[in-house]
Amino acid sequence: QVQLVESGGGLVQAGGSLRLSCVASGRTLNNDRMGWFRQAPGNEREFVAAIIWPNGITFYGDSVKGRFTISRANAKNTVYLHLNSLKPEDTAVYYCAVGSGILSVKTSAAYDYWGQGTQVTVSS
């Protein structure tokens, strides 16, 4: 079992920045991928970013590429999502997830454990 706890969400003006954190506990991350997804009211869950734990390779959704950055702190079992140049359309609940399968990191089915989510609200 892996427990995930997100933090760092909040209210920010358009153009601003936030840093989200996700701490994993229960076991040490090894051959895993950690991802961030988001879901706005009435919308489907959307892939945001992912990082492959062993080698640090990153992936991004098209809508956030160039604005968001995913990073990790191995010793802390923590993944971060740096949100820059925020737009009102980035408003959503952001979830982190961890998985160790072979499905594409951009699909939610690739992840086995999910956090409770943290709200990000961007005002115009």
mmCIF file of C-alpha atoms in Angstrom:
data_model
loop_
_atom_site.group_PDB
_atom_site.id
_atom_site.type_symbol
_atom_site.label_atom_id
_atom_site.label_comp_id
_atom_site.label_asym_id
_atom_site.label_seq_id
_atom_site.Cartn_x
_atom_site.Cartn_y
_atom_site.Cartn_z
ATOM 1 C CA GLN A 1 0.000 0.000 0.000
ATOM 2 C CA VAL A 2 1.123 3.512 -0.800
ATOM 3 C CA GLN A 3 -0.363 6.607 0.751
ATOM 4 C CA LEU A 4 -0.117 9.923 -1.080
ATOM 5 C CA VAL A 5 -0.665 13.336 0.432
ATOM 6 C CA GLU A 6 -0.769 16.443 -1.737
ATOM 7 C CA SER A 7 -0.275 20.000 -0.548
ATOM 8 C CA GLY A 8 0.431 23.452 -1.920
ATOM 9 C CA GLY A 9 -2.807 24.314 -3.640
ATOM 10 C CA GLY A 10 -4.513 27.652 -3.204
ATOM 11 C CA LEU A 11 -5.855 30.781 -4.836
ATOM 12 C CA VAL A 12 -3.557 32.684 -7.177
ATOM 13 C CA GLN A 13 -3.969 35.397 -9.779
ATOM 14 C CA ALA A 14 -3.482 34.695 -13.452
ATOM 15 C CA GLY A 15 0.195 34.782 -14.325
ATOM 16 C CA GLY A 16 1.191 33.645 -10.854
ATOM 17 C CA SER A 17 2.902 30.502 -9.653
ATOM 18 C CA LEU A 18 2.374 27.679 -7.201
ATOM 19 C CA ARG A 19 4.308 24.611 -6.149
ATOM 20 C CA LEU A 20 2.410 21.447 -5.371
ATOM 21 C CA SER A 21 3.974 18.656 -3.335
ATOM 22 C CA CYS A 22 3.066 15.006 -3.064
ATOM 23 C CA VAL A 23 4.618 12.828 -0.383
ATOM 24 C CA ALA A 24 4.460 9.062 -0.765
ATOM 25 C CA SER A 25 4.594 6.748 2.247
ATOM 26 C CA GLY A 26 4.156 3.049 2.841
ATOM 27 C CA ARG A 27 7.120 1.908 0.787
ATOM 28 C CA THR A 28 10.144 3.318 -0.970
ATOM 29 C CA LEU A 29 9.560 4.257 -4.574
ATOM 30 C CA ASN A 30 11.664 2.214 -6.987
ATOM 31 C CA ASN A 31 10.491 1.218 -10.448
ATOM 32 C CA ASP A 32 7.516 3.529 -10.341
ATOM 33 C CA ARG A 33 6.053 6.419 -12.189
ATOM 34 C CA MET A 34 4.467 9.331 -10.383
ATOM 35 C CA GLY A 35 1.957 11.475 -12.141
ATOM 36 C CA TRP A 36 -0.188 14.543 -11.714
ATOM 37 C CA PHE A 37 -3.693 14.748 -13.068
ATOM 38 C CA ARG A 38 -6.333 17.414 -12.679
ATOM 39 C CA GLN A 39 -10.084 17.562 -12.844
ATOM 40 C CA ALA A 40 -12.268 20.614 -13.172
ATOM 41 C CA PRO A 41 -16.007 20.490 -12.455
ATOM 42 C CA GLY A 42 -17.868 18.855 -15.316
ATOM 43 C CA ASN A 43 -14.649 17.751 -17.010
ATOM 44 C CA GLU A 44 -12.879 14.440 -17.265
ATOM 45 C CA ARG A 45 -9.655 13.855 -15.388
ATOM 46 C CA GLU A 46 -6.788 15.252 -17.447
ATOM 47 C CA PHE A 47 -3.166 14.194 -17.537
ATOM 48 C CA VAL A 48 -0.808 16.978 -16.460
ATOM 49 C CA ALA A 49 2.684 15.549 -15.949
ATOM 50 C CA ALA A 50 4.564 12.421 -14.948
ATOM 51 C CA ILE A 51 8.050 11.397 -13.953
ATOM 52 C CA ILE A 52 9.669 7.991 -14.131
ATOM 53 C CA TRP A 53 11.225 7.390 -10.753
ATOM 54 C CA PRO A 54 14.396 5.452 -11.646
ATOM 55 C CA ASN A 55 15.658 7.730 -14.409
ATOM 56 C CA GLY A 56 13.797 11.018 -14.002
ATOM 57 C CA ILE A 57 12.341 11.106 -17.508
ATOM 58 C CA THR A 58 9.401 13.497 -17.622
ATOM 59 C CA PHE A 59 6.205 13.787 -19.634
ATOM 60 C CA TYR A 60 3.752 16.664 -19.953
ATOM 61 C CA GLY A 61 0.256 17.258 -21.192
ATOM 62 C CA ASP A 62 -0.004 19.590 -24.166
ATOM 63 C CA SER A 63 -1.944 22.229 -22.251
ATOM 64 C CA VAL A 64 0.794 22.694 -19.636
ATOM 65 C CA LYS A 65 3.960 22.067 -21.630
ATOM 66 C CA GLY A 66 6.406 24.914 -21.146
ATOM 67 C CA ARG A 67 4.581 26.267 -18.084
ATOM 68 C CA PHE A 68 4.597 23.404 -15.572
ATOM 69 C CA THR A 69 7.587 21.399 -14.383
ATOM 70 C CA ILE A 70 7.590 18.109 -12.526
ATOM 71 C CA SER A 71 10.511 17.197 -10.301
ATOM 72 C CA ARG A 72 11.316 14.774 -7.495
ATOM 73 C CA ALA A 73 13.258 14.458 -4.273
ATOM 74 C CA ASN A 74 14.263 10.817 -4.099
ATOM 75 C CA ALA A 75 15.304 10.798 -0.466
ATOM 76 C CA LYS A 76 11.992 12.331 0.553
ATOM 77 C CA ASN A 77 9.792 10.114 -1.628
ATOM 78 C CA THR A 78 8.320 13.378 -2.850
ATOM 79 C CA VAL A 79 7.293 14.701 -6.225
ATOM 80 C CA TYR A 80 6.692 18.352 -6.984
ATOM 81 C CA LEU A 81 4.699 20.154 -9.621
ATOM 82 C CA HIS A 82 5.802 23.713 -10.321
ATOM 83 C CA LEU A 83 2.971 25.689 -11.876
ATOM 84 C CA ASN A 84 4.027 28.872 -13.651
ATOM 85 C CA SER A 85 2.202 31.371 -15.852
ATOM 86 C CA LEU A 86 -1.078 30.136 -14.460
ATOM 87 C CA LYS A 87 -4.294 30.698 -16.364
ATOM 88 C CA PRO A 88 -7.912 30.607 -15.177
ATOM 89 C CA GLU A 89 -8.368 27.406 -17.173
ATOM 90 C CA ASP A 90 -5.801 25.725 -14.919
ATOM 91 C CA THR A 91 -8.366 25.864 -12.116
ATOM 92 C CA ALA A 92 -9.016 22.299 -10.963
ATOM 93 C CA VAL A 93 -8.399 19.751 -8.253
ATOM 94 C CA TYR A 94 -4.910 18.369 -8.768
ATOM 95 C CA TYR A 95 -4.228 14.750 -7.897
ATOM 96 C CA CYS A 96 -0.973 12.890 -7.644
ATOM 97 C CA ALA A 97 -0.749 9.192 -8.350
ATOM 98 C CA VAL A 98 1.811 6.401 -8.323
ATOM 99 C CA GLY A 99 1.960 3.244 -10.382
ATOM 100 C CA SER A 100 4.381 0.591 -11.567
ATOM 101 C CA GLY A 101 2.710 -0.897 -14.624
ATOM 102 C CA ILE A 102 3.479 -0.719 -18.316
ATOM 103 C CA LEU A 103 0.583 1.379 -19.554
ATOM 104 C CA SER A 104 1.201 4.856 -20.891
ATOM 105 C CA VAL A 105 1.972 7.324 -18.104
ATOM 106 C CA LYS A 106 -0.619 9.642 -19.643
ATOM 107 C CA THR A 107 -3.534 7.372 -18.793
ATOM 108 C CA SER A 108 -5.047 7.187 -15.332
ATOM 109 C CA ALA A 109 -5.261 3.403 -15.637
ATOM 110 C CA ALA A 110 -1.457 3.295 -15.317
ATOM 111 C CA TYR A 111 -1.657 4.309 -11.670
ATOM 112 C CA ASP A 112 -2.544 2.204 -8.662
ATOM 113 C CA TYR A 113 -2.698 4.746 -5.842
ATOM 114 C CA TRP A 114 -4.130 8.234 -5.733
ATOM 115 C CA GLY A 115 -4.044 11.122 -3.316
ATOM 116 C CA GLN A 116 -7.059 13.080 -2.130
ATOM 117 C CA GLY A 117 -6.291 16.075 -4.291
ATOM 118 C CA THR A 118 -5.492 19.725 -3.714
ATOM 119 C CA GLN A 119 -7.520 22.621 -5.107
ATOM 120 C CA VAL A 120 -5.877 25.158 -7.396
ATOM 121 C CA THR A 121 -7.920 28.227 -8.248
ATOM 122 C CA VAL A 122 -6.649 30.849 -10.683
ATOM 123 C CA SER A 123 -8.470 34.166 -10.772
ATOM 124 C CA SER A 124 -8.526 36.380 -13.840
#
